[in-house]
PDB file of C-alpha atoms in Angstrom:
ATOM      1  CA  MET Q 437      98.052 116.147 113.552  1.00 40.00           C
ATOM      2  CA  PRO Q 438      99.998 116.999 110.357  1.00 43.00           C
ATOM      3  CA  CYS Q 439     102.304 114.394 108.888  1.00 44.00           C
ATOM      4  CA  THR Q 440     105.951 114.919 109.827  1.00 43.00           C
ATOM      5  CA  CYS Q 441     107.213 112.455 107.213  1.00 45.00           C
ATOM      6  CA  PRO Q 442     109.569 113.632 104.468  1.00 47.00           C
ATOM      7  CA  PRO Q 443     107.837 115.429 101.559  1.00 49.00           C
ATOM      8  CA  SER Q 444     108.324 112.504  99.156  1.00 53.00           C
ATOM      9  CA  ARG Q 445     106.238 110.259 101.440  1.00 52.00           C
ATOM     10  CA  LYS Q 446     103.330 112.702 101.308  1.00 76.00           C
ATOM     11  CA  ARG Q 447     103.589 113.370  97.574  1.00 90.00           C
ATOM     12  CA  GLY Q 448     101.313 111.246  95.491  1.00 97.00           C
ATOM     13  CA  ALA Q 449     101.827 110.047  91.954  1.00 98.00           C
ATOM     14  CA  THR Q 450     100.191 107.798  89.410  1.00 98.00           C
ATOM     15  CA  ILE Q 451     102.287 104.910  88.155  1.00 98.00           C
ATOM     16  CA  TRP Q 452     100.402 103.750  85.047  1.00 98.00           C
ATOM     17  CA  LEU Q 453     101.442 100.252  83.934  1.00 98.00           C
ATOM     18  CA  THR Q 454     100.232  99.635  80.392  1.00 98.00           C
ATOM     19  CA  GLY Q 455     100.813  96.603  78.219  1.00 97.00           C
ATOM     20  CA  LEU Q 456      99.277  93.569  76.587  1.00 96.00           C
ATOM     21  CA  PRO Q 457      97.215  91.048  78.554  1.00 95.00           C
ATOM     22  CA  SER Q 458      99.536  88.748  80.549  1.00 96.00           C
ATOM     23  CA  SER Q 459     102.531  91.063  80.071  1.00 97.00           C
ATOM     24  CA  GLY Q 460     103.106  91.245  83.833  1.00 96.00           C
ATOM     25  CA  LYS Q 461     101.374  94.503  84.771  1.00 97.00           C
ATOM     26  CA  SER Q 462      99.458  93.217  87.790  1.00 96.00           C
ATOM     27  CA  THR Q 463     102.340  91.107  89.071  1.00 97.00           C
ATOM     28  CA  ILE Q 464     104.680  94.104  88.985  1.00 98.00           C
ATOM     29  CA  ALA Q 465     101.977  96.327  90.512  1.00 98.00           C
ATOM     30  CA  ARG Q 466     101.463  94.027  93.504  1.00 98.00           C
ATOM     31  CA  ALA Q 467     105.196  93.683  94.156  1.00 98.00           C
ATOM     32  CA  LEU Q 468     105.725  97.444  93.782  1.00 98.00           C
ATOM     33  CA  ALA Q 469     102.909  98.114  96.245  1.00 98.00           C
ATOM     34  CA  VAL Q 470     104.547  95.825  98.807  1.00 98.00           C
ATOM     35  CA  ALA Q 471     107.893  97.619  98.375  1.00 98.00           C
ATOM     36  CA  LEU Q 472     106.392 101.098  98.669  1.00 98.00           C
ATOM     37  CA  ARG Q 473     104.226 100.185 101.680  1.00 97.00           C
ATOM     38  CA  ALA Q 474     107.358  98.841 103.394  1.00 97.00           C
ATOM     39  CA  GLU Q 475     108.711 102.398 103.063  1.00 95.00           C
ATOM     40  CA  ASN Q 476     105.515 103.800 104.653  1.00 96.00           C
ATOM     41  CA  HIS Q 477     103.999 105.203 101.472  1.00 97.00           C
ATOM     42  CA  GLN Q 478     100.255 105.293 101.047  1.00 97.00           C
ATOM     43  CA  VAL Q 479      99.552 103.021  98.080  1.00 98.00           C
ATOM     44  CA  GLU Q 480      96.473 101.912  96.171  1.00 98.00           C
ATOM     45  CA  ILE Q 481      96.350  99.515  93.248  1.00 98.00           C
ATOM     46  CA  LEU Q 482      93.593 100.317  90.766  1.00 97.00           C
ATOM     47  CA  ASP Q 483      93.331  96.925  89.110  1.00 92.00           C
ATOM     48  CA  GLY Q 484      91.836  96.951  85.627  1.00 86.00           C
ATOM     49  CA  ASP Q 485      89.643  93.897  86.252  1.00 84.00           C
ATOM     50  CA  GLU Q 486      88.221  95.327  89.480  1.00 89.00           C
ATOM     51  CA  ILE Q 487      87.560  98.694  87.836  1.00 89.00           C
ATOM     52  CA  ARG Q 488      85.710  96.948  85.009  1.00 87.00           C
ATOM     53  CA  ARG Q 489      83.669  94.885  87.447  1.00 88.00           C
ATOM     54  CA  PHE Q 490      82.639  97.728  89.771  1.00 88.00           C
ATOM     55  CA  LEU Q 491      83.280 101.218  88.369  1.00 85.00           C
ATOM     56  CA  SER Q 492      82.806 100.433  84.694  1.00 85.00           C
ATOM     57  CA  ALA Q 493      80.223  97.639  84.907  1.00 85.00           C
ATOM     58  CA  GLY Q 494      78.122  97.624  81.774  1.00 86.00           C
ATOM     59  CA  LEU Q 495      80.846  98.884  79.465  1.00 90.00           C
ATOM     60  CA  GLY Q 496      81.864  96.669  76.585  1.00 86.00           C
ATOM     61  CA  PHE Q 497      85.102  96.552  74.654  1.00 87.00           C
ATOM     62  CA  SER Q 498      84.375  98.968  71.812  1.00 89.00           C
ATOM     63  CA  ARG Q 499      86.909 101.749  71.342  1.00 91.00           C
ATOM     64  CA  ALA Q 500      84.481 104.240  72.941  1.00 94.00           C
ATOM     65  CA  ASP Q 501      83.830 101.995  75.942  1.00 93.00           C
ATOM     66  CA  ARG Q 502      87.534 101.298  76.418  1.00 93.00           C
ATOM     67  CA  HIS Q 503      88.185 105.042  76.320  1.00 95.00           C
ATOM     68  CA  THR Q 504      85.462 105.676  78.921  1.00 95.00           C
ATOM     69  CA  ASN Q 505      86.891 102.962  81.165  1.00 95.00           C
ATOM     70  CA  VAL Q 506      90.413 104.419  80.950  1.00 96.00           C
ATOM     71  CA  GLN Q 507      89.115 107.917  81.731  1.00 97.00           C
ATOM     72  CA  ARG Q 508      87.263 106.639  84.793  1.00 96.00           C
ATOM     73  CA  VAL Q 509      90.278 104.868  86.200  1.00 97.00           C
ATOM     74  CA  GLY Q 510      92.417 107.886  85.289  1.00 97.00           C
ATOM     75  CA  LEU Q 511      90.147 110.196  87.268  1.00 97.00           C
ATOM     76  CA  VAL Q 512      90.256 107.974  90.348  1.00 97.00           C
ATOM     77  CA  ALA Q 513      94.050 107.638  90.081  1.00 98.00           C
ATOM     78  CA  GLU Q 514      94.516 111.392  89.719  1.00 98.00           C
ATOM     79  CA  VAL Q 515      92.278 112.191  92.706  1.00 98.00           C
ATOM     80  CA  LEU Q 516      94.114 109.678  94.892  1.00 98.00           C
ATOM     81  CA  ALA Q 517      97.536 110.865  93.703  1.00 98.00           C
ATOM     82  CA  ARG Q 518      96.587 114.507  94.169  1.00 96.00           C
ATOM     83  CA  ASN Q 519      95.845 113.602  97.784  1.00 97.00           C
ATOM     84  CA  GLY Q 520      99.184 111.976  98.555  1.00 97.00           C
ATOM     85  CA  VAL Q 521      98.603 108.375  97.475  1.00 98.00           C
ATOM     86  CA  LYS Q 522     100.877 106.439  95.138  1.00 98.00           C
ATOM     87  CA  SER Q 523      98.265 105.122  92.662  1.00 98.00           C
ATOM     88  CA  ILE Q 524      99.505 102.066  90.823  1.00 98.00           C
ATOM     89  CA  VAL Q 525      97.354 101.404  87.765  1.00 98.00           C
ATOM     90  CA  PRO Q 526      97.889  98.087  85.921  1.00 98.00           C
ATOM     91  CA  VAL Q 527      95.506  98.411  82.978  1.00 96.00           C
ATOM     92  CA  ILE Q 528      95.861  97.543  79.307  1.00 95.00           C
ATOM     93  CA  ALA Q 529      94.723 101.003  78.118  1.00 96.00           C
ATOM     94  CA  PRO Q 530      95.304 100.076  74.456  1.00 96.00           C
ATOM     95  CA  TYR Q 531      94.858 103.498  72.839  1.00 97.00           C
ATOM     96  CA  ALA Q 532      97.444 106.273  72.948  1.00 97.00           C
ATOM     97  CA  ASP Q 533      94.849 109.068  72.895  1.00 97.00           C
ATOM     98  CA  SER Q 534      93.123 107.627  75.977  1.00 97.00           C
ATOM     99  CA  ARG Q 535      96.408 107.428  77.882  1.00 98.00           C
ATOM    100  CA  GLN Q 536      97.292 110.950  76.751  1.00 98.00           C
ATOM    101  CA  ALA Q 537      93.975 112.276  78.070  1.00 98.00           C
ATOM    102  CA  VAL Q 538      94.774 110.761  81.463  1.00 98.00           C
ATOM    103  CA  ARG Q 539      98.273 112.285  81.363  1.00 98.00           C
ATOM    104  CA  ASP Q 540      96.762 115.676  80.461  1.00 98.00           C
ATOM    105  CA  ARG Q 541      94.358 115.474  83.435  1.00 97.00           C
ATOM    106  CA  HIS Q 542      97.306 114.864  85.734  1.00 98.00           C
ATOM    107  CA  GLU Q 543      99.305 117.712  84.207  1.00 97.00           C
ATOM    108  CA  ARG Q 544      96.410 120.147  84.657  1.00 97.00           C
ATOM    109  CA  SER Q 545      96.306 119.362  88.371  1.00 96.00           C
ATOM    110  CA  GLY Q 546     100.092 119.309  88.781  1.00 96.00           C
ATOM    111  CA  THR Q 547     100.005 115.634  89.748  1.00 97.00           C
ATOM    112  CA  PRO Q 548     102.942 113.406  88.776  1.00 98.00           C
ATOM    113  CA  PHE Q 549     102.104 110.786  86.133  1.00 98.00           C
ATOM    114  CA  LEU Q 550     104.551 108.077  85.121  1.00 98.00           C
ATOM    115  CA  GLU Q 551     103.724 105.848  82.187  1.00 98.00           C
ATOM    116  CA  VAL Q 552     105.446 102.479  82.385  1.00 98.00           C
ATOM    117  CA  HIS Q 553     105.171 100.234  79.349  1.00 98.00           C
ATOM    118  CA  VAL Q 554     105.311  96.618  80.463  1.00 98.00           C
ATOM    119  CA  ALA Q 555     106.469  95.197  77.159  1.00 98.00           C
ATOM    120  CA  ALA Q 556     106.336  91.549  76.244  1.00 96.00           C
ATOM    121  CA  PRO Q 557     105.811  90.018  72.799  1.00 96.00           C
ATOM    122  CA  VAL Q 558     102.310  88.706  72.173  1.00 95.00           C
ATOM    123  CA  GLU Q 559     103.797  85.211  71.800  1.00 95.00           C
ATOM    124  CA  VAL Q 560     105.164  85.370  75.360  1.00 95.00           C
ATOM    125  CA  CYS Q 561     101.869  86.735  76.670  1.00 94.00           C
ATOM    126  CA  ALA Q 562      99.996  83.904  74.931  1.00 93.00           C
ATOM    127  CA  VAL Q 563     102.193  81.326  76.677  1.00 94.00           C
ATOM    128  CA  ARG Q 564     101.703  83.014  80.067  1.00 94.00           C
ATOM    129  CA  ASP Q 565      97.944  83.428  79.381  1.00 89.00           C
ATOM    130  CA  VAL Q 566      97.207  84.220  83.019  1.00 87.00           C
ATOM    131  CA  LYS Q 567      93.431  84.528  82.502  1.00 90.00           C
ATOM    132  CA  GLY Q 568      93.029  82.067  79.650  1.00 90.00           C
ATOM    133  CA  LEU Q 569      92.133  84.852  77.204  1.00 91.00           C
ATOM    134  CA  PHE Q 570      94.494  83.781  74.448  1.00 91.00           C
ATOM    135  CA  ALA Q 571      93.214  80.199  74.608  1.00 90.00           C
ATOM    136  CA  ARG Q 572      89.605  81.418  74.508  1.00 88.00           C
ATOM    137  CA  GLN Q 573      90.379  83.689  71.551  1.00 90.00           C
ATOM    138  CA  ALA Q 574      92.147  80.858  69.685  1.00 90.00           C
ATOM    139  CA  ALA Q 575      89.103  78.634  70.296  1.00 91.00           C
ATOM    140  CA  GLY Q 576      86.818  81.297  68.837  1.00 89.00           C
ATOM    141  CA  GLU Q 577      85.052  81.903  72.158  1.00 92.00           C
ATOM    142  CA  ILE Q 578      85.980  85.590  72.323  1.00 88.00           C
ATOM    143  CA  SER Q 579      87.093  88.271  69.910  1.00 86.00           C
ATOM    144  CA  GLY Q 580      88.578  91.716  70.371  1.00 86.00           C
ATOM    145  CA  LEU Q 581      91.605  90.506  72.322  1.00 89.00           C
ATOM    146  CA  THR Q 582      94.087  93.337  72.597  1.00 92.00           C
ATOM    147  CA  GLY Q 583      97.238  92.615  70.650  1.00 87.00           C
ATOM    148  CA  VAL Q 584      95.661  89.768  68.678  1.00 90.00           C
ATOM    149  CA  ASP Q 585      92.515  90.913  66.883  1.00 89.00           C
ATOM    150  CA  ASP Q 586      92.203  94.348  68.482  1.00 89.00           C
ATOM    151  CA  PRO Q 587      94.962  96.965  68.386  1.00 93.00           C
ATOM    152  CA  TYR Q 588      97.420  97.925  71.096  1.00 95.00           C
ATOM    153  CA  GLU Q 589      99.144 101.236  70.444  1.00 97.00           C
ATOM    154  CA  VAL Q 590     102.607 100.939  71.957  1.00 97.00           C
ATOM    155  CA  PRO Q 591     103.594 104.019  73.988  1.00 97.00           C
ATOM    156  CA  GLU Q 592     106.014 106.139  71.991  1.00 96.00           C
ATOM    157  CA  ALA Q 593     107.704 107.882  74.909  1.00 97.00           C
ATOM    158  CA  PRO Q 594     106.901 106.247  78.239  1.00 98.00           C
ATOM    159  CA  GLU Q 595     108.905 107.302  81.258  1.00 98.00           C
ATOM    160  CA  LEU Q 596     110.023 103.674  81.516  1.00 98.00           C
ATOM    161  CA  ARG Q 597     109.829 100.546  79.368  1.00 98.00           C
ATOM    162  CA  ILE Q 598     110.173  97.200  81.123  1.00 98.00           C
ATOM    163  CA  GLU Q 599     110.738  94.144  78.967  1.00 97.00           C
ATOM    164  CA  SER Q 600     109.095  91.775  81.420  1.00 96.00           C
ATOM    165  CA  HIS Q 601     110.207  88.687  79.523  1.00 95.00           C
ATOM    166  CA  HIS Q 602     113.849  89.676  80.128  1.00 97.00           C
ATOM    167  CA  ARG Q 603     113.579  90.876  83.747  1.00 96.00           C
ATOM    168  CA  THR Q 604     112.514  89.293  86.987  1.00 97.00           C
ATOM    169  CA  VAL Q 605     109.667  90.834  88.942  1.00 97.00           C
ATOM    170  CA  GLU Q 606     112.205  92.117  91.458  1.00 98.00           C
ATOM    171  CA  GLN Q 607     114.292  93.757  88.715  1.00 98.00           C
ATOM    172  CA  SER Q 608     111.143  95.323  87.258  1.00 98.00           C
ATOM    173  CA  VAL Q 609     110.094  96.730  90.625  1.00 98.00           C
ATOM    174  CA  GLU Q 610     113.588  98.092  91.186  1.00 98.00           C
ATOM    175  CA  ALA Q 611     113.478  99.844  87.784  1.00 98.00           C
ATOM    176  CA  VAL Q 612     110.190 101.548  88.710  1.00 98.00           C
ATOM    177  CA  ARG Q 613     111.516 102.438  92.137  1.00 97.00           C
ATOM    178  CA  GLU Q 614     114.657 103.984  90.560  1.00 97.00           C
ATOM    179  CA  LEU Q 615     112.385 106.121  88.369  1.00 98.00           C
ATOM    180  CA  LEU Q 616     110.439 107.244  91.443  1.00 98.00           C
ATOM    181  CA  VAL Q 617     113.704 108.155  93.197  1.00 97.00           C
ATOM    182  CA  GLU Q 618     114.903 110.031  90.106  1.00 97.00           C
ATOM    183  CA  ARG Q 619     111.645 112.034  90.060  1.00 96.00           C
ATOM    184  CA  ARG Q 620     111.901 112.645  93.832  1.00 96.00           C
ATOM    185  CA  LEU Q 621     108.651 110.808  94.473  1.00 97.00           C
ATOM    186  CA  VAL Q 622     110.148 108.401  97.046  1.00 94.00           C
TER     187      VAL Q 622
END
């Protein structure tokens, strides 16, 4: 039986949350998913760590491998979004050209793509250090940490920039939701 819900409920989109490690991407993604599901939207979170563990197992952290990883998650997000799912993608995606390639894929299929830069200074991220990456990098256990000894190319023109160190999670979710309303996606 066809869905009789309003068109915005059936229309998918990719909400791409990019930012430094520990900037708040996953926290905002989870809270946004709860809010959208409460409104009866189909939602999937494509978590960067899970993608790396399952879909991109075996890839390292070279620029080429990071690009491949971003393209893989971008493909999955676009396919889901093209089929009516709100795909929420909290991934670092450090390189502008990789993010642009994902945006281009979405544009070719006519699928909405919203880039949200979850911005927090590296000093704030290092204090949050959700996964202990900054501490491990400081101890010399790892290298190539995005924003410290590997580059992060800040989005020049995202649809939304959230300064997560100045907003609560609830305020951040509301800002994304307002963007979705503005774009007639909810």
